[in-house]
Structure formats: C-alpha cells, structure tokens
C-alpha cells in the first residue's frame, strides 16, 4: 500500500533524488523546514521504506562499459532459479524486469565491447530466445517520481 505523502515529503524526495548527499540543514532550507524537522521526516521516510537507499550515479563509459544494451529474453521454462543465479553473478547485468507480453524479461546490460556484449547475450540465450537493442543515448535518465501521480479519469 502506498504511503500517504504530503507536499513537503514530495519536495524532500525530489531534492534527495537530485542530490542524495545534500546536508540535512541545506535540505531543510530548500524545503522550508528546520534541520531537526527535516531529519525527522527523512528518518520517517526511510523507516517506511519510501527511501530505499542512496546510490552513486556511475558514468558507465568512464568505468569501462561503453556499450549499453537492452536484452529481451523469452524464457520458456517455469524454473527461473538458474536465470536468477546468473543475474546475481554477472555484474554487467545492471537491471532486470520481469514483464508481461511476448518477452518474459527485459535486461539492461553494460558491456566493455561488442564482443563482450555478444558473449553475454550468448550466455543469456541458454535460457531462451533473445532480442538485443543497442542504446544510442539515454534520452531520459532514471529520475524517480517527484510528485503525486496524476489521476486518470
């Protein structure tokens, strides 16, 4: 069930998603709260699991992974444990989503070269058929939600 968040909570979430290292006093200034009230709110959001963690945004090219791809996998079996093991072992697999539709999984994969990508895709192909799309550029990087969802009528 979704947490009940007010406008200040959303403002805190927006600021932390832009800069997870912002000092709490500065965060409080940005959202018009005292440092203690800000600390209390952030701790409440963390305890509720709304803030699930803090991560560094790593430039893949600068750490040696210039090839980014989306690999879609059709997994014909019902035993997913072997695939889940591989996902845990391969650091090049950055993200995996279980999806509906023709494909069962969509994976975001970073590779050091096209040869490396081919090796990864061949390894994934042991589990089912794959379709690979090379990413030219990231039009909209992941940003997380920064406000209440719009209601549809």
Short mmCIF file of C-alpha atoms in Angstrom, two decimals:
data_model
loop_
_atom_site.label_atom_id
_atom_site.label_comp_id
_atom_site.label_asym_id
_atom_site.label_seq_id
_atom_site.Cartn_x
_atom_site.Cartn_y
_atom_site.Cartn_z
CA UNK A 1 0.00 0.00 0.00
CA UNK A 2 1.26 3.46 -0.87
CA UNK A 3 2.39 5.77 1.91
CA UNK A 4 0.46 8.98 2.43
CA UNK A 5 2.89 11.73 1.45
CA UNK A 6 2.31 15.45 1.72
CA UNK A 7 3.82 18.18 -0.46
CA UNK A 8 6.81 18.55 1.88
CA UNK A 9 7.56 14.82 1.72
CA UNK A 10 7.47 15.02 -2.08
CA UNK A 11 9.76 18.07 -2.01
CA UNK A 12 12.24 16.16 0.19
CA UNK A 13 12.12 13.17 -2.16
CA UNK A 14 12.69 15.39 -5.18
CA UNK A 15 15.69 17.10 -3.58
CA UNK A 16 17.25 13.81 -2.40
CA UNK A 17 16.83 12.27 -5.85
CA UNK A 18 18.63 15.25 -7.39
CA UNK A 19 21.39 15.16 -4.75
CA UNK A 20 21.44 12.29 -2.26
CA UNK A 21 24.42 13.84 -0.47
CA UNK A 22 22.82 17.18 0.35
CA UNK A 23 23.38 18.02 4.05
CA UNK A 24 20.17 17.87 6.07
CA UNK A 25 20.48 21.55 7.05
CA UNK A 26 20.62 22.53 3.36
CA UNK A 27 17.79 20.12 2.54
CA UNK A 28 15.70 21.74 5.27
CA UNK A 29 16.43 25.20 3.85
CA UNK A 30 15.32 24.04 0.38
CA UNK A 31 12.01 22.64 1.67
CA UNK A 32 11.41 25.33 4.32
CA UNK A 33 11.89 23.14 7.41
CA UNK A 34 14.23 23.25 10.37
CA UNK A 35 17.14 20.81 10.38
CA UNK A 36 15.51 18.73 13.14
CA UNK A 37 12.14 18.58 11.36
CA UNK A 38 13.92 17.61 8.13
CA UNK A 39 15.89 14.88 9.91
CA UNK A 40 12.68 13.55 11.45
CA UNK A 41 10.91 13.47 8.08
CA UNK A 42 13.83 11.77 6.31
CA UNK A 43 14.07 9.13 9.07
CA UNK A 44 10.31 8.51 8.80
CA UNK A 45 10.55 8.12 5.02
CA UNK A 46 13.49 5.71 5.44
CA UNK A 47 11.69 3.68 8.15
CA UNK A 48 8.59 3.40 5.94
CA UNK A 49 10.74 2.12 3.07
CA UNK A 50 9.86 5.09 0.86
CA UNK A 51 13.56 5.94 0.71
CA UNK A 52 15.05 2.55 -0.05
CA UNK A 53 18.69 3.63 -0.19
CA UNK A 54 21.26 6.06 -1.51
CA UNK A 55 23.42 5.27 -4.53
CA UNK A 56 26.15 6.78 -6.63
CA UNK A 57 25.28 7.59 -10.25
CA UNK A 58 28.22 5.97 -12.07
CA UNK A 59 29.26 7.01 -15.60
CA UNK A 60 29.46 3.66 -17.39
CA UNK A 61 31.82 4.89 -20.11
CA UNK A 62 34.31 6.25 -17.56
CA UNK A 63 34.46 2.91 -15.74
CA UNK A 64 34.99 0.90 -18.91
CA UNK A 65 31.49 -0.09 -20.03
CA UNK A 66 30.85 1.97 -23.19
CA UNK A 67 28.26 -0.40 -24.69
CA UNK A 68 24.75 -0.25 -23.23
CA UNK A 69 22.00 -2.56 -24.44
CA UNK A 70 18.52 -3.74 -23.62
CA UNK A 71 18.17 -7.50 -23.95
CA UNK A 72 14.71 -9.03 -24.03
CA UNK A 73 14.50 -12.69 -23.09
CA UNK A 74 11.73 -15.17 -23.82
CA UNK A 75 12.06 -17.77 -21.07
CA UNK A 76 10.12 -20.90 -21.99
CA UNK A 77 10.52 -22.78 -18.70
CA UNK A 78 8.94 -22.36 -15.31
CA UNK A 79 12.13 -22.84 -13.27
CA UNK A 80 13.61 -19.38 -13.04
CA UNK A 81 16.22 -20.08 -10.34
CA UNK A 82 19.11 -20.77 -12.78
CA UNK A 83 18.47 -17.46 -14.53
CA UNK A 84 18.18 -15.63 -11.20
CA UNK A 85 21.55 -17.11 -10.17
CA UNK A 86 23.15 -15.83 -13.38
CA UNK A 87 21.62 -12.39 -12.80
CA UNK A 88 23.27 -12.29 -9.38
CA UNK A 89 26.65 -13.40 -10.74
CA UNK A 90 27.00 -11.15 -13.79
CA UNK A 91 27.86 -7.58 -12.77
CA UNK A 92 27.28 -6.44 -16.36
CA UNK A 93 23.54 -7.02 -15.94
CA UNK A 94 22.50 -3.74 -14.35
CA UNK A 95 18.77 -4.26 -14.12
CA UNK A 96 16.22 -6.97 -14.84
CA UNK A 97 12.47 -6.55 -15.10
CA UNK A 98 10.01 -9.45 -15.29
CA UNK A 99 7.42 -8.38 -17.82
CA UNK A 100 4.15 -9.41 -19.43
CA UNK A 101 3.76 -9.91 -23.14
CA UNK A 102 5.84 -11.88 -25.58
CA UNK A 103 9.08 -11.44 -23.64
CA UNK A 104 9.44 -12.59 -20.05
CA UNK A 105 12.37 -10.41 -19.02
CA UNK A 106 13.91 -7.09 -20.06
CA UNK A 107 17.52 -6.64 -19.01
CA UNK A 108 19.68 -3.52 -19.03
CA UNK A 109 23.21 -4.69 -19.82
CA UNK A 110 26.54 -2.82 -19.88
CA UNK A 111 29.47 -4.28 -21.80
CA UNK A 112 33.10 -3.41 -22.36
CA UNK A 113 32.84 -4.05 -26.12
CA UNK A 114 30.59 -5.54 -28.78
CA UNK A 115 32.45 -8.84 -28.36
CA UNK A 116 31.74 -8.76 -24.63
CA UNK A 117 28.05 -7.99 -25.31
CA UNK A 118 27.87 -10.91 -27.72
CA UNK A 119 29.31 -13.22 -25.05
CA UNK A 120 26.72 -12.02 -22.53
CA UNK A 121 23.85 -12.44 -24.97
CA UNK A 122 25.08 -15.93 -25.88
CA UNK A 123 25.10 -16.81 -22.19
CA UNK A 124 21.55 -15.48 -21.80
CA UNK A 125 20.45 -17.38 -24.92
CA UNK A 126 20.95 -20.64 -22.99
CA UNK A 127 17.72 -19.74 -21.18
CA UNK A 128 15.61 -18.83 -24.22
CA UNK A 129 15.49 -16.64 -27.29
CA UNK A 130 16.85 -13.12 -27.01
CA UNK A 131 16.40 -9.82 -28.80
CA UNK A 132 19.08 -7.19 -28.27
CA UNK A 133 18.79 -3.44 -28.80
CA UNK A 134 21.89 -1.25 -28.60
CA UNK A 135 21.30 2.04 -26.75
CA UNK A 136 22.45 5.08 -28.76
CA UNK A 137 21.80 7.54 -25.95
CA UNK A 138 19.79 7.92 -22.79
CA UNK A 139 17.05 10.41 -23.61
CA UNK A 140 15.65 10.48 -20.08
CA UNK A 141 17.82 9.04 -17.32
CA UNK A 142 16.05 7.38 -14.40
CA UNK A 143 14.74 10.11 -12.16
CA UNK A 144 12.23 8.50 -9.82
CA UNK A 145 8.84 10.01 -9.06
CA UNK A 146 9.00 13.62 -7.91
CA UNK A 147 5.33 14.28 -7.18
CA UNK A 148 1.93 12.77 -6.65
CA UNK A 149 0.77 10.60 -9.53
CA UNK A 150 -1.69 12.22 -11.89
CA UNK A 151 -5.17 10.80 -11.63
CA UNK A 152 -6.76 9.32 -14.71
CA UNK A 153 -10.46 9.70 -15.31
#
